PDB file of C-alpha atoms in Angstrom:
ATOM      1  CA  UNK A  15     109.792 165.313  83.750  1.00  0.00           C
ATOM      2  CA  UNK A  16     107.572 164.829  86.907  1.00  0.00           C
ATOM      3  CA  UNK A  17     110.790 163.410  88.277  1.00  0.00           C
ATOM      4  CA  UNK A  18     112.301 166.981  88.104  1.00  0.00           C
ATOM      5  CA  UNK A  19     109.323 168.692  89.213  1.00  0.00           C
ATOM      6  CA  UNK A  20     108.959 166.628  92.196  1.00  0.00           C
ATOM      7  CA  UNK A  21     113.211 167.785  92.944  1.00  0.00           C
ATOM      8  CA  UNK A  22     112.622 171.741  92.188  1.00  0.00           C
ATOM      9  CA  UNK A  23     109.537 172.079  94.051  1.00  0.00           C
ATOM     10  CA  UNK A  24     106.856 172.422  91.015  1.00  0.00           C
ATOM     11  CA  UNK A  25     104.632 170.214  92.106  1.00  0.00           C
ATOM     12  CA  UNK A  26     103.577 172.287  95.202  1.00  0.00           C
ATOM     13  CA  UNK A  27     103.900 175.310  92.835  1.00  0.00           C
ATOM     14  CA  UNK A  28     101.284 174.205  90.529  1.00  0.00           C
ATOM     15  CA  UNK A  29      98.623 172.685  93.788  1.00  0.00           C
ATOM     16  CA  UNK A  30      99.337 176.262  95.109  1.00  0.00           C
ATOM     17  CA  UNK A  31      98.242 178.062  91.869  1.00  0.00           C
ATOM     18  CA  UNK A  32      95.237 176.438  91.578  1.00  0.00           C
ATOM     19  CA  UNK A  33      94.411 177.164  95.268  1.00  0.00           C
ATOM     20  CA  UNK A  34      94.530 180.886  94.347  1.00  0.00           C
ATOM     21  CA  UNK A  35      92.913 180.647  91.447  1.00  0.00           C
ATOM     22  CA  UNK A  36      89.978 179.140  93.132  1.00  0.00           C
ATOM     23  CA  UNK A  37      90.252 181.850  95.891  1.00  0.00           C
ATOM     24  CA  UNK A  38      90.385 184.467  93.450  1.00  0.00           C
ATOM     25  CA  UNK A  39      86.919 182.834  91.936  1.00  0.00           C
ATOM     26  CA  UNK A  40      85.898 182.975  95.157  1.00  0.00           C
ATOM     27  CA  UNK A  41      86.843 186.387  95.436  1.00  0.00           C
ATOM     28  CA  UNK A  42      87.651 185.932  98.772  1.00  0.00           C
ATOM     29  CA  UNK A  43      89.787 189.018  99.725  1.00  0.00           C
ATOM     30  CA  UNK A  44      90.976 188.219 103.440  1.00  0.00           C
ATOM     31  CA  UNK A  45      93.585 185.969 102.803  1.00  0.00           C
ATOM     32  CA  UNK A  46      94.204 185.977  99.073  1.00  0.00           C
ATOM     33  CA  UNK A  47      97.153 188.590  99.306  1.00  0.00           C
ATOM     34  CA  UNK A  48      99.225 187.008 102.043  1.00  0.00           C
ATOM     35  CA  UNK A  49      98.918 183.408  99.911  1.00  0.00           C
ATOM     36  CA  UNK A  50      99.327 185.297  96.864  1.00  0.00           C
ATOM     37  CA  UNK A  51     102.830 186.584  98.804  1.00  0.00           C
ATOM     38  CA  UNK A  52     103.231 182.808  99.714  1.00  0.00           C
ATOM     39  CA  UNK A  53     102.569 182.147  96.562  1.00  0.00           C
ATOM     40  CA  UNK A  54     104.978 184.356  94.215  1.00  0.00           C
ATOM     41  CA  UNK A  55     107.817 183.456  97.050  1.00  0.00           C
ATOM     42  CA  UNK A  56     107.116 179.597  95.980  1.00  0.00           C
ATOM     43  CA  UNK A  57     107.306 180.256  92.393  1.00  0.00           C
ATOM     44  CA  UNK A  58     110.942 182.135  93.472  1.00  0.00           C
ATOM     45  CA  UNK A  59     112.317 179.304  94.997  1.00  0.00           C
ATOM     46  CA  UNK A  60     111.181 176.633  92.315  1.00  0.00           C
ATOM     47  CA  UNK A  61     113.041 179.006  89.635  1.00  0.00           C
ATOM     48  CA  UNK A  62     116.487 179.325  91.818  1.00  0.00           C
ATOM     49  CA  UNK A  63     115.882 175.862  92.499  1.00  0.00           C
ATOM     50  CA  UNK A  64     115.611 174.613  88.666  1.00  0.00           C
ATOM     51  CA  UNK A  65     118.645 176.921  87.919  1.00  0.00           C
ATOM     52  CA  UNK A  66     120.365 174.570  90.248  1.00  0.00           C
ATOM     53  CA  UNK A  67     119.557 171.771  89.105  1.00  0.00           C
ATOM     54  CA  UNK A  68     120.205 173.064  85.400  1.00  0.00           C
ATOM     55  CA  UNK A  69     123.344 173.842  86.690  1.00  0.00           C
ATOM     56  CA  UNK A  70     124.237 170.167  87.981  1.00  0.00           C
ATOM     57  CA  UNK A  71     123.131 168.834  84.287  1.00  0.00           C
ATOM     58  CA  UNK A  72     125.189 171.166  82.591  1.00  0.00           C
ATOM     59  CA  UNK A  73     128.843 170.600  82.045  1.00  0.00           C
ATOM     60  CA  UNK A  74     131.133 172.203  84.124  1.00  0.00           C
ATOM     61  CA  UNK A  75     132.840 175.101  81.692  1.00  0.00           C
ATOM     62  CA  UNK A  76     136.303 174.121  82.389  1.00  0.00           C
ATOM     63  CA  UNK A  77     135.847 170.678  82.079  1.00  0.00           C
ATOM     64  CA  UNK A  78     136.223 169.796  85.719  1.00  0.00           C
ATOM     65  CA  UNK A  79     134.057 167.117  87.126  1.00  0.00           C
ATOM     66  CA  UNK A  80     130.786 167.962  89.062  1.00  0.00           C
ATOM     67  CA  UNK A  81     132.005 166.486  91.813  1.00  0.00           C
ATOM     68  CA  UNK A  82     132.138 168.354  95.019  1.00  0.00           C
ATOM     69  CA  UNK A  83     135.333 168.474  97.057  1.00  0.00           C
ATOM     70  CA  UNK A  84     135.036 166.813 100.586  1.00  0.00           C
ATOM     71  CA  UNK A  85     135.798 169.103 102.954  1.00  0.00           C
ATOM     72  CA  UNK A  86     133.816 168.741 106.455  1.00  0.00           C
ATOM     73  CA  UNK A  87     134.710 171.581 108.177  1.00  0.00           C
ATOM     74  CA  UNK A  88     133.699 173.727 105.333  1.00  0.00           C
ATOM     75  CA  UNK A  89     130.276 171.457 105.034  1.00  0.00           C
ATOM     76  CA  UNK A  90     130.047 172.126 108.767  1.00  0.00           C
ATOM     77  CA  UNK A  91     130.789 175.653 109.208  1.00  0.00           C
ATOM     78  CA  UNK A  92     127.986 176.357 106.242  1.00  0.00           C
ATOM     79  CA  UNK A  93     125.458 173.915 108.137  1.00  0.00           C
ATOM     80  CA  UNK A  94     125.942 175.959 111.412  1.00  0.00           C
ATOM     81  CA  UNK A  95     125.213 179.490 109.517  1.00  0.00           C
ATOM     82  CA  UNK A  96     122.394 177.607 107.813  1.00  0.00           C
ATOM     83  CA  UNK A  97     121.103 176.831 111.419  1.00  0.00           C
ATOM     84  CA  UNK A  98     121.353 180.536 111.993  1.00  0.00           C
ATOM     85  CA  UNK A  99     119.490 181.434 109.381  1.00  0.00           C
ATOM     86  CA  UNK A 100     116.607 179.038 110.460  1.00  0.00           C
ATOM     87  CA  UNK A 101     116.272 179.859 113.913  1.00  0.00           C
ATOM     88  CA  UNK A 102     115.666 183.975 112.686  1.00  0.00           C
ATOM     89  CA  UNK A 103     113.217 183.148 110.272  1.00  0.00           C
ATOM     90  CA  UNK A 104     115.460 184.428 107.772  1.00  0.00           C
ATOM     91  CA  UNK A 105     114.238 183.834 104.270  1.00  0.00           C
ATOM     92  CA  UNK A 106     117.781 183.788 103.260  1.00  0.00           C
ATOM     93  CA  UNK A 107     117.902 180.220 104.717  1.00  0.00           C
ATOM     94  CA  UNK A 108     116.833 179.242 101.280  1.00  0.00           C
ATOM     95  CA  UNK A 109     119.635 180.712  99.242  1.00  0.00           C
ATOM     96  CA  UNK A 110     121.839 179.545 102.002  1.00  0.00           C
ATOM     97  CA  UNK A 111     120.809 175.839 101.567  1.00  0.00           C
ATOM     98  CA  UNK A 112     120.924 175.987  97.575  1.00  0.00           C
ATOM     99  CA  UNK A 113     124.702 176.796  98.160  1.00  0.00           C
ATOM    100  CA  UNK A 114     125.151 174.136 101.167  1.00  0.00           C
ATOM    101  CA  UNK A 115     123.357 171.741  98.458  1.00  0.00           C
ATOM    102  CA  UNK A 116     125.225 172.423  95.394  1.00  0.00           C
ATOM    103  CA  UNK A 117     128.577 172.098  96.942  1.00  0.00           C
ATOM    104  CA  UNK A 118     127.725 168.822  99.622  1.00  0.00           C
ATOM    105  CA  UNK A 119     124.074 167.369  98.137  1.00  0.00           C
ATOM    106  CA  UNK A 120     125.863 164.490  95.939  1.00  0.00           C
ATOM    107  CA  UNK A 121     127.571 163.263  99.377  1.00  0.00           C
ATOM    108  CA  UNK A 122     124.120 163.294 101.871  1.00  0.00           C
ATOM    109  CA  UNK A 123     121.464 163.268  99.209  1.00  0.00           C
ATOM    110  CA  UNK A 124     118.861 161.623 101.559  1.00  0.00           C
ATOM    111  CA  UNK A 125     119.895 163.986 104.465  1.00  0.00           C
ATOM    112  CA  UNK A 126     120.019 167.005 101.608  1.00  0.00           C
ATOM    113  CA  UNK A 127     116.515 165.734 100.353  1.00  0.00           C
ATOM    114  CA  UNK A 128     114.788 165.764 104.171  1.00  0.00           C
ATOM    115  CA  UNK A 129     115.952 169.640 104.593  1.00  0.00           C
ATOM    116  CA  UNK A 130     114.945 170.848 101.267  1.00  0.00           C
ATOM    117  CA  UNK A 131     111.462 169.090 101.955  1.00  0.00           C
ATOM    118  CA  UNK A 132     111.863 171.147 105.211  1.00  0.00           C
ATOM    119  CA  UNK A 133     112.512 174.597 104.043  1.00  0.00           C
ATOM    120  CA  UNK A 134     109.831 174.715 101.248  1.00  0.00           C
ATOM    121  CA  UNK A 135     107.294 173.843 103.333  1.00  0.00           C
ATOM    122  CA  UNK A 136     108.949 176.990 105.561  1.00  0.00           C
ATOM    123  CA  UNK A 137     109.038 174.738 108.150  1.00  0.00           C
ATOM    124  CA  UNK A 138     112.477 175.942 109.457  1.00  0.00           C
ATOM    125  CA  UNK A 139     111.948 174.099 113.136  1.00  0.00           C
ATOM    126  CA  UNK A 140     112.451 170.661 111.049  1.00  0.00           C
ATOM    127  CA  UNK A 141     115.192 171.587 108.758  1.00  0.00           C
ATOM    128  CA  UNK A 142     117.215 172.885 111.788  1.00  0.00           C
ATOM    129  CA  UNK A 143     116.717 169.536 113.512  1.00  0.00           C
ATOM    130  CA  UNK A 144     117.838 168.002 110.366  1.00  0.00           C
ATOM    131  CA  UNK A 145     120.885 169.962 110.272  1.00  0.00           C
ATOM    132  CA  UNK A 146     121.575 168.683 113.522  1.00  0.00           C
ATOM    133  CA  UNK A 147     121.591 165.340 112.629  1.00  0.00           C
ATOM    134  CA  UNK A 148     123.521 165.922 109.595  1.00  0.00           C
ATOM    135  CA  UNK A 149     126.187 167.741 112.247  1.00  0.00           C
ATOM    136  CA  UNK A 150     126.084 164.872 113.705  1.00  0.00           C
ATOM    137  CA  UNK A 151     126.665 162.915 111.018  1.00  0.00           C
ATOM    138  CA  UNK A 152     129.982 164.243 109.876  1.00  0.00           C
ATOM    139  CA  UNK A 153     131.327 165.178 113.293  1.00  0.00           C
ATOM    140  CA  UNK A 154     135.433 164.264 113.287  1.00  0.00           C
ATOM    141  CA  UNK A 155     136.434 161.918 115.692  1.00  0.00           C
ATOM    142  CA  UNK A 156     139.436 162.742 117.848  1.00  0.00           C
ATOM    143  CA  UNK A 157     141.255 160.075 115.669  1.00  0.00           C
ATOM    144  CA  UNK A 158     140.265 162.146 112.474  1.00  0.00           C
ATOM    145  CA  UNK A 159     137.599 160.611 111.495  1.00  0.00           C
ATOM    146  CA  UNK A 160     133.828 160.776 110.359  1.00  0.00           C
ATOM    147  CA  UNK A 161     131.682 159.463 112.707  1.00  0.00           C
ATOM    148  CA  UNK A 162     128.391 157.565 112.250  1.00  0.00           C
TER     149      UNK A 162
END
C-alpha cells in the first residue's frame, strides 16, 4: 500500500496536510490560504493520479491487453505539447502528462517516473529538461531507427 502511495503522490499529500493543520493551530493567516490552494490542488492530482493507476490494474473492457502501442512520433508530438505546457506555467501540464503516461509510461518508466517527480513538486523547469532528454531518447535515426 505505501508502494502505491509513494506512485500517486499521497505521501506528499498527507506531509502537506499536516503542515496546514499545524498552521491552522497556529492560526497563522498570511500564508495559510495560498498553501491551503497548494494544498487542495495536491489532493487533485493524487485523485486523477490514483484513477490512473486504478485504471492500469483494471482490465481493459474489451479484453485487449494494457499494452501501449509504440508509436514515436505520436509519443513525440505529445512530449513537445507537454513542453508547451511547462514552459507557460500551465497547470494543464498535469493532465497532459497523465495522458503522455498512460499511453507511453510502461515503455520509459524511469524517464516517466523522473517527470512525474518533476511536475508534482510544480517544478516545471525540471520536467521540461526531462522531456528533453526523453526527446532525445527516442529521436529516429535517418536509417529509421531509435537512437540512444
Amino acid at each position: 500500500m505505501k508502494g502505491i502511495a509513494g506512485t500517486i503522490g499521497a505521501n506528499r499529500l498527507a506531509e502537506m496536510v499536516i503542515k496546514e493543520e499545524q498552521l491552522l493551530e497556529r492560526q497563522a493567516a498570511n500564508g495559510t490560504w495560498r498553501e491551503l490552494d497548494e494544498l487542495w490542488l495536491l489532493a487533485k492530482r493524487v485523485n486523477e493520479a490514483a484513477k490512473r493507476h486504478l485504471a492500469q490494474l483494471a482490465p481493459a473492457a474489451n479484453g485487449a491487453p494494457l499494452t501501449p502501442t509504440l508509436d514515436i512520433a505520436v509519443l513525440r508530438t505529445r512530449t513537445v505539447e507537454l513542453q508547451q505546457l511547462l514552459a507557460a506555467g500551465d497547470l494543464k501540464a498535469d493532465d497532459a502528462f497523465g495522458r503522455l503516461q498512460d499511453a507511453f509510461g510502461t515503455l520509459m518508466p524511469d524517464e516517466f517516473a523522473l517527470i512525474e517527480e518533476s511536475i508534482d513538486a510544480l517544478d516545471y523547469l525540471k520536467a521540461s529538461e526531462l522531456c528533453n532528454r526523453l526527446l532525445e531518447a527516442t529521436s529516429i535515426a535517418p536509417s529509421g531507427d531509435l537512437s540512444h
